[in-house]
Coordinates of C-alpha atoms in Angstrom, one line a residue:
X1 CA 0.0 0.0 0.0
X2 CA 2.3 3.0 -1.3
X3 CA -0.5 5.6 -1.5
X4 CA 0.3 8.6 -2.9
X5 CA -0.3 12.2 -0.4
X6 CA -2.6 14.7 -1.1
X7 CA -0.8 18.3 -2.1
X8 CA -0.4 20.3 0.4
X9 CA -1.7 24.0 -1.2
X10 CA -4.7 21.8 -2.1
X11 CA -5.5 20.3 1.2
X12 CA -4.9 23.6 2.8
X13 CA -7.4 25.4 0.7
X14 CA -10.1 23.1 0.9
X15 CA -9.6 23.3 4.8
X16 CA -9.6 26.9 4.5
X17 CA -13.0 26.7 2.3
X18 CA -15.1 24.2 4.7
X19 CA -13.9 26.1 7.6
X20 CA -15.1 29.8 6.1
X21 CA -18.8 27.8 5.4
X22 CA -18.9 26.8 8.9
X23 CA -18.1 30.7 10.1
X24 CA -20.5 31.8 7.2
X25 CA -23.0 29.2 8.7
X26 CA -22.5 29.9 12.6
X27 CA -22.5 33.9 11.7
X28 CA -25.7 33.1 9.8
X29 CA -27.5 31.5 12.7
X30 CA -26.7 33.8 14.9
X31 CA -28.4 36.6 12.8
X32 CA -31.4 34.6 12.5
X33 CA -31.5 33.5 16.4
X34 CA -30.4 37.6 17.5
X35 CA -33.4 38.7 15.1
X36 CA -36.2 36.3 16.0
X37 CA -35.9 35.2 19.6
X38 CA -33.8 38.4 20.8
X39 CA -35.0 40.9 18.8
X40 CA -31.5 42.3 17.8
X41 CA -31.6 44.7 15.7
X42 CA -29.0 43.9 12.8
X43 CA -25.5 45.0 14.0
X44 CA -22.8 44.3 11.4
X45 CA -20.0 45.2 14.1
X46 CA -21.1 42.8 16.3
X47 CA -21.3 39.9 13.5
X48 CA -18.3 40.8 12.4
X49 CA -16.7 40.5 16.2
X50 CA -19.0 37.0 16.1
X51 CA -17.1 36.0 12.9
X52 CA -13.6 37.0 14.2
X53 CA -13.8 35.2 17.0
X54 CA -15.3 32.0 15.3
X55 CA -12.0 32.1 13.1
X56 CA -9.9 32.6 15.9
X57 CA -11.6 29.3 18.0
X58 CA -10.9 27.2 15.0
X59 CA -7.3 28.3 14.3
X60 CA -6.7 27.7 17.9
X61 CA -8.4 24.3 17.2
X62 CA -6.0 23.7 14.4
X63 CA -3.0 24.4 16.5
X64 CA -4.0 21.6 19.0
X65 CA -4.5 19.5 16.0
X66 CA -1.3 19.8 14.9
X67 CA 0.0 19.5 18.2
X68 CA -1.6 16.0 18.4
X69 CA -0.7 15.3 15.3
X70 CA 2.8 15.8 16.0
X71 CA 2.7 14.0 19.2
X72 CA 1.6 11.2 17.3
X73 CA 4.4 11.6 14.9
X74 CA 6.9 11.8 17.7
X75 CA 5.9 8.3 19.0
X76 CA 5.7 6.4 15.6
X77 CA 9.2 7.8 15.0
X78 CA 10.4 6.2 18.6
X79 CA 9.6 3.0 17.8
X80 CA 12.1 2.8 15.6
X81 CA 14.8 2.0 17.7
X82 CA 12.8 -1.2 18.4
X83 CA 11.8 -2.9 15.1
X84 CA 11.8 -2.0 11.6
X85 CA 9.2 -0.1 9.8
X86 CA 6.6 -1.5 7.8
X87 CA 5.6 0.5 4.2
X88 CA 2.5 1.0 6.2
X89 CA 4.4 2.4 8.8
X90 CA 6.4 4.5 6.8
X91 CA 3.6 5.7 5.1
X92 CA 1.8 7.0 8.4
X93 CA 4.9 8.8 9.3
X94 CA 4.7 11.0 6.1
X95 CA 0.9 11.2 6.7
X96 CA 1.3 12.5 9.9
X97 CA 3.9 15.2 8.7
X98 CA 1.5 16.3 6.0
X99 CA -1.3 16.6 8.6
X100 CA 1.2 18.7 11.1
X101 CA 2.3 20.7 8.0
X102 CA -1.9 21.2 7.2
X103 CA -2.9 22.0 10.6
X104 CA 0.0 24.8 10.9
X105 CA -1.3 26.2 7.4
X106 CA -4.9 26.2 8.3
X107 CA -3.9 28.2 11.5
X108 CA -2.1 30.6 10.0
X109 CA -5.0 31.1 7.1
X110 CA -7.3 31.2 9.8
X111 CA -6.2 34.0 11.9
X112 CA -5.1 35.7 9.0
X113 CA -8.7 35.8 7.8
X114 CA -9.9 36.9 11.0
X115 CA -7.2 40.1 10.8
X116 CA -8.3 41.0 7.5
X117 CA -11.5 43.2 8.0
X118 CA -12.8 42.8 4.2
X119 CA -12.4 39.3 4.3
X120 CA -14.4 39.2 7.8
X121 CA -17.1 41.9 6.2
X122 CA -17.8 40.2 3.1
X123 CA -18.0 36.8 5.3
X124 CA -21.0 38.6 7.6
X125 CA -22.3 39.7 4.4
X126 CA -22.8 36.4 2.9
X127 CA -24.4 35.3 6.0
X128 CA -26.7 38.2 6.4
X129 CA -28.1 37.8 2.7
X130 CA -28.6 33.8 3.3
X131 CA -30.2 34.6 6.7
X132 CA -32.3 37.0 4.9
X133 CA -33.3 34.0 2.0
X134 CA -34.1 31.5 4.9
X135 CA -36.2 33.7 6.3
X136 CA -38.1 34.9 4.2
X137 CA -38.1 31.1 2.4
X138 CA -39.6 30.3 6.1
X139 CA -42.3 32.9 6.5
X140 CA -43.6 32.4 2.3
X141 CA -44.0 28.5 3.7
X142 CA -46.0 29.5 6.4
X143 CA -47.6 32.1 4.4
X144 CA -48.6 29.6 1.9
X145 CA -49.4 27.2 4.9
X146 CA -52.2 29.5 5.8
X147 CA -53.3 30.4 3.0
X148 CA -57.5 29.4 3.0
X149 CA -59.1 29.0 -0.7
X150 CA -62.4 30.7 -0.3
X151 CA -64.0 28.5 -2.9
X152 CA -63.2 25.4 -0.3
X153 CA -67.1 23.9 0.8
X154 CA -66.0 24.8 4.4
X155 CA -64.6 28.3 4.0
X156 CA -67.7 30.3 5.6
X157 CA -67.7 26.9 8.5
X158 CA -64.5 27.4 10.1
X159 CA -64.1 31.6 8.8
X160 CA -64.5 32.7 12.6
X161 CA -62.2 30.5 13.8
X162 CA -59.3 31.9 11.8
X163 CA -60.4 35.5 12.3
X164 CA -60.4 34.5 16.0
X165 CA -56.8 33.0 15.7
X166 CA -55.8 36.6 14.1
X167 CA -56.7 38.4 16.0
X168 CA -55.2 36.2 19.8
X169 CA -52.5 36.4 17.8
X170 CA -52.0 39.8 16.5
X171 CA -53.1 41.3 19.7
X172 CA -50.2 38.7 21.4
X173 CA -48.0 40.8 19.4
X174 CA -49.4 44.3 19.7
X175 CA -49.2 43.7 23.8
X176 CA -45.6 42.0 23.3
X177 CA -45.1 45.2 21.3
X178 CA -46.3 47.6 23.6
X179 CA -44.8 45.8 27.2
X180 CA -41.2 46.0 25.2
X181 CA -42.0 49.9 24.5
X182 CA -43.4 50.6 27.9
X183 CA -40.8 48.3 30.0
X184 CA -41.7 46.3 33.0
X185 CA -45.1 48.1 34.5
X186 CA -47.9 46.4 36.0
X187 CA -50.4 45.7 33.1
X188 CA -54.1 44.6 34.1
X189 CA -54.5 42.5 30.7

């Protein structure tokens, strides 16, 4: 089994490219989860602080990786002095120094990124626009969802039931609405 290694630039810049998804993705979620459950207003500062910091957790990840990796290395390599290597053996000692050399790229890259404010803006960017899609995917669902086809044979049956549902609803939201606006007073309803 004399496999060949994967290049090194290559490896490095796919890392770099699943790794930038997953800060896109994170970033992302976070808009949605600051807009809908918290109410955030959209802060591009403070995604962009979300997004340098997620960069920074996984090129400190990367450094432990390579760490390990090296480690690992280190105690193949011992066991030298006691038998010969196999081609397998030799094999995972080259594997191991690509992965060190990898891991110590994809740091680098990583915090790099996260220094580089138009690479960190255009990242919040792209997650703002597909938070924006998802949620307005979600809401034309829902939309469609309730959509009632007046020429159904039990529209007029179960009409005062939905305009009952609107309206619990939209007066849940118009008192939510009005407690944020007001702060924490005693209200009688």
């Amino acid at each position: 089994m004399n496999a060949e290694l994967p290049d090194l630039e290559r490896t490095v810049d796919e890392g770099l490219l699943i790794a930038l998804s997953a800060v896109r993705m994170a970033v992302k979620n976070d808009i949605i989860v600051g807009a809908l459950r918290e109410h955030f207003d959209y802060d591009s500062g403070r995604y962009a602080d979300n997004a340098r910091s997620e960069l920074h957790r996984l090129a400190r990840q990367n450094e432990e990786y390579a760490r390990r990796v090296s480690r690992m290395g280190r105690d193949l390599a011992a066991m030298k002095w006691r038998l010969s290597f196999t081609d397998d053996q030799r094999h995972d000692l080259k594997q191991f120094a690509l992965r060190f050399r990898v891991h110590e790229r994809l740091t680098l890259a990583l915090d790099a990124v996260a220094d580089d404010n138009d690479q960190v803006a255009r990242i919040v960017s792209s997650a703002q626009r597909s938070a924006s899609e998802e949620v307005s995917s979600a809401v034309s669902s829902k939309l469609i969802e309730l959509a009632v086809d007046q020429r159904e044979p039990d529209y007029a049956e179960h009409r005062g039931e939905r305009l009952e549902a609107f309206v619990l609803i939209n007066l849940a939201i118009l008192k939510g609405k009005h407690d944020a606006e007001t702060g924490p007073e005693l209200n009688e309803y």
